[in-house]
PDB file of C-alpha atoms in Angstrom:
ATOM      1  CA  MET A   6      -4.017  22.377   4.285  1.00  0.00           C
ATOM      2  CA  ASN A   7      -7.121  23.428   2.342  1.00  0.00           C
ATOM      3  CA  SER A   8      -8.915  21.520  -0.396  1.00  0.00           C
ATOM      4  CA  ASN A   9      -7.403  23.711  -3.152  1.00  0.00           C
ATOM      5  CA  SER A  10      -3.901  22.505  -2.329  1.00  0.00           C
ATOM      6  CA  THR A  11      -4.877  18.941  -3.266  1.00  0.00           C
ATOM      7  CA  LYS A  12      -5.099  19.971  -6.925  1.00  0.00           C
ATOM      8  CA  ALA A  13      -1.359  20.669  -7.275  1.00  0.00           C
ATOM      9  CA  ARG A  14       1.007  17.815  -8.163  1.00  0.00           C
ATOM     10  CA  LYS A  15       1.921  16.237  -4.864  1.00  0.00           C
ATOM     11  CA  LYS A  16       5.315  14.954  -3.843  1.00  0.00           C
ATOM     12  CA  ILE A  17       4.823  11.350  -2.723  1.00  0.00           C
ATOM     13  CA  LEU A  18       7.448   9.622  -0.592  1.00  0.00           C
ATOM     14  CA  ILE A  19       7.351   5.821  -0.658  1.00  0.00           C
ATOM     15  CA  ILE A  20       9.071   4.300   2.361  1.00  0.00           C
ATOM     16  CA  LEU A  21      10.136   0.709   1.695  1.00  0.00           C
ATOM     17  CA  THR A  22      10.961  -1.453   4.708  1.00  0.00           C
ATOM     18  CA  GLN A  23      10.580  -5.078   3.599  1.00  0.00           C
ATOM     19  CA  SER A  24      13.267  -7.526   2.526  1.00  0.00           C
ATOM     20  CA  PRO A  25      12.808  -8.692  -1.082  1.00  0.00           C
ATOM     21  CA  TYR A  26      11.510 -12.243  -0.563  1.00  0.00           C
ATOM     22  CA  SER A  27      10.150 -12.398   3.012  1.00  0.00           C
ATOM     23  CA  GLY A  28       6.681 -11.708   1.616  1.00  0.00           C
ATOM     24  CA  SER A  29       4.882 -10.186  -1.339  1.00  0.00           C
ATOM     25  CA  LEU A  30       4.688  -6.616   0.004  1.00  0.00           C
ATOM     26  CA  SER A  31       8.053  -5.638  -1.511  1.00  0.00           C
ATOM     27  CA  ARG A  32       6.730  -6.532  -4.972  1.00  0.00           C
ATOM     28  CA  GLU A  33       3.282  -5.033  -4.372  1.00  0.00           C
ATOM     29  CA  ALA A  34       4.972  -1.778  -3.297  1.00  0.00           C
ATOM     30  CA  ILE A  35       6.840  -1.635  -6.605  1.00  0.00           C
ATOM     31  CA  ASP A  36       3.582  -2.455  -8.424  1.00  0.00           C
ATOM     32  CA  TYR A  37       2.089   0.640  -6.786  1.00  0.00           C
ATOM     33  CA  CYS A  38       5.098   2.730  -7.898  1.00  0.00           C
ATOM     34  CA  LEU A  39       4.628   1.578 -11.505  1.00  0.00           C
ATOM     35  CA  ALA A  40       0.913   2.398 -11.404  1.00  0.00           C
ATOM     36  CA  ALA A  41       1.605   5.825  -9.863  1.00  0.00           C
ATOM     37  CA  ALA A  42       4.265   6.491 -12.520  1.00  0.00           C
ATOM     38  CA  ALA A  43       1.700   5.680 -15.225  1.00  0.00           C
ATOM     39  CA  PHE A  44      -0.477   8.433 -13.711  1.00  0.00           C
ATOM     40  CA  GLU A  45       2.519  10.819 -13.793  1.00  0.00           C
ATOM     41  CA  GLN A  46       2.866  11.157 -10.038  1.00  0.00           C
ATOM     42  CA  ASP A  47       5.930  12.772  -8.468  1.00  0.00           C
ATOM     43  CA  LEU A  48       7.508   9.854  -6.576  1.00  0.00           C
ATOM     44  CA  GLU A  49      10.543   9.478  -4.336  1.00  0.00           C
ATOM     45  CA  LEU A  50      11.586   6.092  -2.931  1.00  0.00           C
ATOM     46  CA  LEU A  51      13.383   5.555   0.349  1.00  0.00           C
ATOM     47  CA  PHE A  52      14.872   2.118   1.076  1.00  0.00           C
ATOM     48  CA  THR A  53      15.325   1.626   4.791  1.00  0.00           C
ATOM     49  CA  GLY A  54      15.746  -1.288   7.208  1.00  0.00           C
ATOM     50  CA  ASP A  55      15.493  -4.716   5.577  1.00  0.00           C
ATOM     51  CA  ALA A  56      14.503  -3.076   2.256  1.00  0.00           C
ATOM     52  CA  VAL A  57      18.152  -2.253   1.485  1.00  0.00           C
ATOM     53  CA  LEU A  58      18.460  -5.982   0.700  1.00  0.00           C
ATOM     54  CA  GLN A  59      16.212  -5.338  -2.319  1.00  0.00           C
ATOM     55  CA  LEU A  60      19.070  -3.363  -3.909  1.00  0.00           C
ATOM     56  CA  ILE A  61      21.683  -6.119  -3.932  1.00  0.00           C
ATOM     57  CA  LYS A  62      22.766  -7.123  -7.440  1.00  0.00           C
ATOM     58  CA  ASN A  63      22.894 -10.651  -8.877  1.00  0.00           C
ATOM     59  CA  GLN A  64      20.028 -12.133  -6.871  1.00  0.00           C
ATOM     60  CA  GLU A  65      18.938 -15.626  -7.866  1.00  0.00           C
ATOM     61  CA  PRO A  66      15.459 -16.017  -6.351  1.00  0.00           C
ATOM     62  CA  SER A  67      14.438 -18.666  -8.890  1.00  0.00           C
ATOM     63  CA  ALA A  68      16.008 -21.122  -6.439  1.00  0.00           C
ATOM     64  CA  ILE A  69      13.063 -20.396  -4.094  1.00  0.00           C
ATOM     65  CA  ASP A  70      10.461 -20.081  -6.874  1.00  0.00           C
ATOM     66  CA  GLN A  71      10.358 -16.290  -6.707  1.00  0.00           C
ATOM     67  CA  LYS A  72      10.565 -13.744  -9.497  1.00  0.00           C
ATOM     68  CA  ASN A  73      13.612 -11.459  -9.505  1.00  0.00           C
ATOM     69  CA  LEU A  74      12.608  -8.178  -7.858  1.00  0.00           C
ATOM     70  CA  THR A  75      15.704  -6.289  -9.040  1.00  0.00           C
ATOM     71  CA  LYS A  76      14.526  -6.692 -12.648  1.00  0.00           C
ATOM     72  CA  THR A  77      11.360  -4.737 -11.831  1.00  0.00           C
ATOM     73  CA  LEU A  78      13.245  -2.248  -9.660  1.00  0.00           C
ATOM     74  CA  SER A  79      15.792  -1.577 -12.401  1.00  0.00           C
ATOM     75  CA  ALA A  80      12.910  -0.745 -14.767  1.00  0.00           C
ATOM     76  CA  LEU A  81      11.603   2.123 -12.592  1.00  0.00           C
ATOM     77  CA  PRO A  82      13.792   4.829 -14.232  1.00  0.00           C
ATOM     78  CA  ILE A  83      12.264   3.876 -17.608  1.00  0.00           C
ATOM     79  CA  TYR A  84       8.900   4.877 -16.123  1.00  0.00           C
ATOM     80  CA  GLY A  85      10.210   8.260 -15.030  1.00  0.00           C
ATOM     81  CA  ILE A  86      11.014   7.420 -11.398  1.00  0.00           C
ATOM     82  CA  ASP A  87      14.556   8.556 -10.690  1.00  0.00           C
ATOM     83  CA  LYS A  88      14.733   9.668  -7.067  1.00  0.00           C
ATOM     84  CA  PHE A  89      16.033   6.765  -4.994  1.00  0.00           C
ATOM     85  CA  TYR A  90      17.271   7.280  -1.456  1.00  0.00           C
ATOM     86  CA  VAL A  91      18.863   4.627   0.719  1.00  0.00           C
ATOM     87  CA  ASP A  92      19.324   4.691   4.494  1.00  0.00           C
ATOM     88  CA  SER A  93      23.104   4.696   5.026  1.00  0.00           C
ATOM     89  CA  ASN A  94      22.724   3.198   8.528  1.00  0.00           C
ATOM     90  CA  SER A  95      20.791   0.219   7.149  1.00  0.00           C
ATOM     91  CA  LEU A  96      23.438  -0.318   4.447  1.00  0.00           C
ATOM     92  CA  ALA A  97      26.150  -0.280   7.113  1.00  0.00           C
ATOM     93  CA  GLN A  98      24.163  -2.641   9.334  1.00  0.00           C
ATOM     94  CA  TYR A  99      23.992  -5.224   6.559  1.00  0.00           C
ATOM     95  CA  GLY A 100      27.535  -4.497   5.334  1.00  0.00           C
ATOM     96  CA  ILE A 101      26.297  -3.721   1.829  1.00  0.00           C
ATOM     97  CA  ASN A 102      28.690  -1.795  -0.421  1.00  0.00           C
ATOM     98  CA  ASP A 103      27.855   0.800  -3.080  1.00  0.00           C
ATOM     99  CA  ASN A 104      27.369  -1.689  -5.908  1.00  0.00           C
ATOM    100  CA  LEU A 105      23.536  -1.484  -6.015  1.00  0.00           C
ATOM    101  CA  CYS A 106      20.977  -2.239  -8.737  1.00  0.00           C
ATOM    102  CA  LEU A 107      19.754   1.387  -8.809  1.00  0.00           C
ATOM    103  CA  PRO A 108      21.516   4.767  -8.705  1.00  0.00           C
ATOM    104  CA  THR A 109      20.775   5.780  -5.102  1.00  0.00           C
ATOM    105  CA  ILE A 110      21.565   8.726  -2.853  1.00  0.00           C
ATOM    106  CA  LYS A 111      22.699   7.761   0.647  1.00  0.00           C
ATOM    107  CA  VAL A 112      20.873   9.574   3.442  1.00  0.00           C
ATOM    108  CA  ASP A 113      21.383   9.756   7.217  1.00  0.00           C
ATOM    109  CA  GLU A 114      18.758  10.275   9.951  1.00  0.00           C
ATOM    110  CA  SER A 115      18.502  14.040   9.563  1.00  0.00           C
ATOM    111  CA  GLU A 116      18.231  13.812   5.774  1.00  0.00           C
ATOM    112  CA  ILE A 117      15.480  11.184   6.173  1.00  0.00           C
ATOM    113  CA  SER A 118      13.651  13.584   8.498  1.00  0.00           C
ATOM    114  CA  GLU A 119      13.953  16.231   5.773  1.00  0.00           C
ATOM    115  CA  LEU A 120      12.571  13.859   3.104  1.00  0.00           C
ATOM    116  CA  ILE A 121       9.580  13.102   5.320  1.00  0.00           C
ATOM    117  CA  ALA A 122       9.025  16.778   6.157  1.00  0.00           C
ATOM    118  CA  ASN A 123       9.151  17.811   2.480  1.00  0.00           C
ATOM    119  CA  ALA A 124       6.710  15.139   1.238  1.00  0.00           C
ATOM    120  CA  ASP A 125       3.014  15.934   0.761  1.00  0.00           C
ATOM    121  CA  THR A 126       2.000  12.291   1.084  1.00  0.00           C
ATOM    122  CA  ILE A 127       3.823   9.297   2.509  1.00  0.00           C
ATOM    123  CA  LEU A 128       3.049   5.643   1.900  1.00  0.00           C
ATOM    124  CA  ASN A 129       4.730   2.948   3.991  1.00  0.00           C
ATOM    125  CA  PHE A 130       5.281  -0.474   2.497  1.00  0.00           C
TER     126      PHE A 130
ATOM    127  CA  MET B  18     -10.114  17.242   6.859  1.00  0.00           C
ATOM    128  CA  ASN B  19     -10.289  14.733   4.028  1.00  0.00           C
ATOM    129  CA  TYR B  20      -8.604  11.389   4.793  1.00  0.00           C
ATOM    130  CA  SER B  21      -7.766   8.225   2.903  1.00  0.00           C
ATOM    131  CA  LEU B  22      -6.536   5.031   4.525  1.00  0.00           C
ATOM    132  CA  VAL B  23      -4.330   2.308   3.077  1.00  0.00           C
ATOM    133  CA  ILE B  24      -4.666  -0.992   4.927  1.00  0.00           C
ATOM    134  CA  LEU B  25      -2.154  -3.807   4.398  1.00  0.00           C
ATOM    135  CA  GLY B  26      -2.937  -6.391   7.091  1.00  0.00           C
ATOM    136  CA  ALA B  27      -5.383  -9.310   7.118  1.00  0.00           C
ATOM    137  CA  PRO B  28      -7.978  -9.360   9.905  1.00  0.00           C
ATOM    138  CA  TYR B  29      -6.978 -11.594  12.872  1.00  0.00           C
ATOM    139  CA  SER B  30      -3.395 -11.958  11.555  1.00  0.00           C
ATOM    140  CA  THR B  31      -2.133  -8.560  12.658  1.00  0.00           C
ATOM    141  CA  GLN B  32      -3.536  -5.528  14.478  1.00  0.00           C
ATOM    142  CA  SER B  33      -3.494  -3.512  11.220  1.00  0.00           C
ATOM    143  CA  ALA B  34      -7.185  -3.801  10.282  1.00  0.00           C
ATOM    144  CA  THR B  35      -8.463  -3.357  13.849  1.00  0.00           C
ATOM    145  CA  THR B  36      -6.390  -0.212  14.356  1.00  0.00           C
ATOM    146  CA  ALA B  37      -7.567   1.143  11.003  1.00  0.00           C
ATOM    147  CA  LEU B  38     -11.158   0.387  11.972  1.00  0.00           C
ATOM    148  CA  ASN B  39     -10.778   2.258  15.275  1.00  0.00           C
ATOM    149  CA  PHE B  40      -9.092   5.154  13.478  1.00  0.00           C
ATOM    150  CA  THR B  41     -11.949   5.305  10.950  1.00  0.00           C
ATOM    151  CA  LYS B  42     -14.533   5.468  13.727  1.00  0.00           C
ATOM    152  CA  ALA B  43     -12.531   8.222  15.469  1.00  0.00           C
ATOM    153  CA  LEU B  44     -12.360  10.236  12.228  1.00  0.00           C
ATOM    154  CA  LEU B  45     -16.125  10.021  11.741  1.00  0.00           C
ATOM    155  CA  LYS B  46     -16.789  10.883  15.380  1.00  0.00           C
ATOM    156  CA  ASN B  47     -14.661  14.010  15.019  1.00  0.00           C
ATOM    157  CA  GLY B  48     -16.409  15.202  11.862  1.00  0.00           C
ATOM    158  CA  HIS B  49     -13.719  14.403   9.296  1.00  0.00           C
ATOM    159  CA  GLN B  50     -14.438  13.141   5.781  1.00  0.00           C
ATOM    160  CA  ILE B  51     -13.127   9.847   4.453  1.00  0.00           C
ATOM    161  CA  TYR B  52     -12.388   9.940   0.737  1.00  0.00           C
ATOM    162  CA  ARG B  53     -11.512   6.274   0.380  1.00  0.00           C
ATOM    163  CA  ILE B  54     -10.268   3.207   2.221  1.00  0.00           C
ATOM    164  CA  PHE B  55      -7.961   1.137   0.035  1.00  0.00           C
ATOM    165  CA  PHE B  56      -7.286  -2.496   0.959  1.00  0.00           C
ATOM    166  CA  TYR B  57      -3.995  -3.774  -0.434  1.00  0.00           C
ATOM    167  CA  HIS B  58      -1.647  -6.731   0.195  1.00  0.00           C
ATOM    168  CA  ASP B  59      -3.104  -9.136   2.831  1.00  0.00           C
ATOM    169  CA  ALA B  60      -5.821  -6.594   3.736  1.00  0.00           C
ATOM    170  CA  VAL B  61      -7.911  -7.921   0.834  1.00  0.00           C
ATOM    171  CA  HIS B  62      -9.137 -10.594   3.292  1.00  0.00           C
ATOM    172  CA  ASN B  63     -11.134  -7.838   5.058  1.00  0.00           C
ATOM    173  CA  GLY B  64     -13.582  -8.119   2.157  1.00  0.00           C
ATOM    174  CA  SER B  65     -14.450 -11.762   2.712  1.00  0.00           C
ATOM    175  CA  GLU B  66     -18.162 -12.424   3.098  1.00  0.00           C
ATOM    176  CA  LEU B  67     -17.316 -15.815   4.635  1.00  0.00           C
ATOM    177  CA  SER B  68     -15.235 -14.689   7.617  1.00  0.00           C
ATOM    178  CA  THR B  69     -16.836 -16.252  10.698  1.00  0.00           C
ATOM    179  CA  PRO B  70     -15.044 -15.381  13.942  1.00  0.00           C
ATOM    180  CA  PRO B  71     -16.233 -16.700  17.350  1.00  0.00           C
ATOM    181  CA  GLN B  72     -19.200 -14.700  18.704  1.00  0.00           C
ATOM    182  CA  ASP B  73     -17.197 -13.114  21.523  1.00  0.00           C
ATOM    183  CA  GLU B  74     -14.689 -11.628  19.063  1.00  0.00           C
ATOM    184  CA  LEU B  75     -15.043  -8.521  16.921  1.00  0.00           C
ATOM    185  CA  ASN B  76     -16.262  -9.400  13.429  1.00  0.00           C
ATOM    186  CA  ILE B  77     -13.895  -7.123  11.514  1.00  0.00           C
ATOM    187  CA  PRO B  78     -15.235  -7.711   7.977  1.00  0.00           C
ATOM    188  CA  ALA B  79     -18.795  -7.114   9.291  1.00  0.00           C
ATOM    189  CA  GLU B  80     -17.636  -3.853  10.929  1.00  0.00           C
ATOM    190  CA  TRP B  81     -16.409  -2.558   7.538  1.00  0.00           C
ATOM    191  CA  GLN B  82     -19.710  -3.567   5.965  1.00  0.00           C
ATOM    192  CA  LYS B  83     -21.591  -1.663   8.678  1.00  0.00           C
ATOM    193  CA  LEU B  84     -19.459   1.454   8.069  1.00  0.00           C
ATOM    194  CA  LYS B  85     -20.290   1.208   4.367  1.00  0.00           C
ATOM    195  CA  LYS B  86     -24.020   0.944   5.063  1.00  0.00           C
ATOM    196  CA  ASP B  87     -24.106   3.687   7.726  1.00  0.00           C
ATOM    197  CA  HIS B  88     -21.705   6.219   6.166  1.00  0.00           C
ATOM    198  CA  SER B  89     -21.376   5.243   2.460  1.00  0.00           C
ATOM    199  CA  ILE B  90     -17.584   5.057   2.796  1.00  0.00           C
ATOM    200  CA  ASP B  91     -15.803   4.078  -0.403  1.00  0.00           C
ATOM    201  CA  LEU B  92     -14.221   0.665   0.336  1.00  0.00           C
ATOM    202  CA  VAL B  93     -11.918  -0.388  -2.504  1.00  0.00           C
ATOM    203  CA  ILE B  94     -10.002  -3.663  -2.701  1.00  0.00           C
ATOM    204  CA  CYS B  95      -7.036  -4.025  -5.050  1.00  0.00           C
ATOM    205  CA  ILE B  96      -8.199  -6.465  -7.697  1.00  0.00           C
ATOM    206  CA  ALA B  97      -4.775  -7.990  -8.444  1.00  0.00           C
ATOM    207  CA  ALA B  98      -3.956  -8.531  -4.755  1.00  0.00           C
ATOM    208  CA  ALA B  99      -7.457  -9.942  -4.119  1.00  0.00           C
ATOM    209  CA  VAL B 100      -7.763 -12.392  -7.001  1.00  0.00           C
ATOM    210  CA  LYS B 101      -4.300 -13.765  -6.240  1.00  0.00           C
ATOM    211  CA  ARG B 102      -5.416 -14.491  -2.664  1.00  0.00           C
ATOM    212  CA  GLY B 103      -8.772 -16.012  -3.579  1.00  0.00           C
ATOM    213  CA  ILE B 104     -11.026 -13.007  -2.874  1.00  0.00           C
ATOM    214  CA  LEU B 105     -13.372 -12.829  -5.870  1.00  0.00           C
ATOM    215  CA  ASP B 106     -16.625 -11.063  -6.682  1.00  0.00           C
ATOM    216  CA  THR B 107     -19.166 -12.742  -8.957  1.00  0.00           C
ATOM    217  CA  ASN B 108     -17.686 -11.124 -12.092  1.00  0.00           C
ATOM    218  CA  GLU B 109     -14.151 -12.315 -11.337  1.00  0.00           C
ATOM    219  CA  ALA B 110     -15.401 -15.773 -10.360  1.00  0.00           C
ATOM    220  CA  ARG B 111     -17.113 -16.048 -13.732  1.00  0.00           C
ATOM    221  CA  ARG B 112     -14.119 -14.654 -15.619  1.00  0.00           C
ATOM    222  CA  HIS B 113     -11.701 -17.098 -13.961  1.00  0.00           C
ATOM    223  CA  GLU B 114     -14.187 -19.983 -14.160  1.00  0.00           C
ATOM    224  CA  LYS B 115     -14.483 -20.502 -10.396  1.00  0.00           C
ATOM    225  CA  SER B 116     -17.510 -22.200  -8.862  1.00  0.00           C
ATOM    226  CA  SER B 117     -18.083 -19.542  -6.166  1.00  0.00           C
ATOM    227  CA  SER B 118     -17.285 -15.984  -5.116  1.00  0.00           C
ATOM    228  CA  ASN B 119     -16.737 -14.573  -1.616  1.00  0.00           C
ATOM    229  CA  LEU B 120     -16.423 -10.772  -1.777  1.00  0.00           C
ATOM    230  CA  SER B 121     -18.979  -8.822   0.251  1.00  0.00           C
ATOM    231  CA  ASP B 122     -20.999  -6.439  -1.932  1.00  0.00           C
ATOM    232  CA  CYS B 123     -19.987  -3.556   0.369  1.00  0.00           C
ATOM    233  CA  PHE B 124     -16.546  -3.610  -1.271  1.00  0.00           C
ATOM    234  CA  GLU B 125     -15.503  -2.778  -4.805  1.00  0.00           C
ATOM    235  CA  LEU B 126     -12.708  -4.533  -6.682  1.00  0.00           C
ATOM    236  CA  SER B 127     -10.604  -2.041  -8.595  1.00  0.00           C
ATOM    237  CA  GLY B 128      -7.052  -1.197  -9.631  1.00  0.00           C
ATOM    238  CA  LEU B 129      -4.135   0.674  -8.068  1.00  0.00           C
ATOM    239  CA  GLY B 130      -5.291   3.775  -9.954  1.00  0.00           C
ATOM    240  CA  GLN B 131      -7.852   4.162  -7.164  1.00  0.00           C
ATOM    241  CA  LEU B 132      -5.019   4.484  -4.644  1.00  0.00           C
ATOM    242  CA  VAL B 133      -3.270   7.038  -6.868  1.00  0.00           C
ATOM    243  CA  ASP B 134      -6.559   8.946  -7.121  1.00  0.00           C
ATOM    244  CA  ALA B 135      -6.921   8.811  -3.311  1.00  0.00           C
ATOM    245  CA  THR B 136      -3.467  10.352  -2.771  1.00  0.00           C
ATOM    246  CA  GLU B 137      -4.404  13.121  -5.226  1.00  0.00           C
ATOM    247  CA  HIS B 138      -7.700  14.000  -3.549  1.00  0.00           C
ATOM    248  CA  SER B 139      -7.003  13.542   0.177  1.00  0.00           C
ATOM    249  CA  ASP B 140      -5.444  15.960   2.641  1.00  0.00           C
ATOM    250  CA  ARG B 141      -3.961  13.011   4.544  1.00  0.00           C
ATOM    251  CA  VAL B 142      -3.174   9.405   3.570  1.00  0.00           C
ATOM    252  CA  ILE B 143      -2.464   7.029   6.461  1.00  0.00           C
ATOM    253  CA  THR B 144      -0.931   3.574   5.999  1.00  0.00           C
ATOM    254  CA  PHE B 145      -1.872   0.740   8.395  1.00  0.00           C
ATOM    255  CA  GLY B 146       0.126  -2.439   8.428  1.00  0.00           C
ATOM    256  CA  PRO B 147       1.140  -4.974   7.267  1.00  0.00           C
TER     257      PRO B 147
END
């Protein structure tokens, strides 16, 4: 890759791995996505592992003094982020059905490999 | 090649910062450029001026400060993540009416736009942590 290629609009893949309320990284990752969207970056989000729990509807985190993450997640399409991928194996592992808080595309291992291969930059949160 | 690093782990809590530090030294040794190191999430604690580990342990915050002095590497700490965790420079301490500040002057407090800028201008962006 030469320095000229950095001037083109890059495809950024955000890999999310954290459960919604185990720590603050899940929220800080979404904060990054919102900031990147404000700078008109080309973002794709992949929810894998524990992060699929972020997509469950009707969460009530006020019971543990946390802000509802799905409210922020659901706002992402308003900011122009509309490519959401979810690891089908992780969904199956947790027994989560299709009723998610975002319109997602299910992907298997080989499709995840493709997402990673096609991204210019990857950030892991 | 032009690299940027994103660090997410606090020193002494996880291996994140130490691995990133070793990686940084390896990059410099091999003639690569470092565009920026961005400290996010718990990694904001790397900027503490007050960190005082035992003498027989690596002083991780001091190692970053040395890299800044020797190689002028751009060390940026996310301001929102830092202030929330009690890492403040003199400006922020004044603004939030705190009696003291603790950010080393080798680091700069700034926003997530600096991370966006780093992804735009680097050939590689490597995440370390949490």
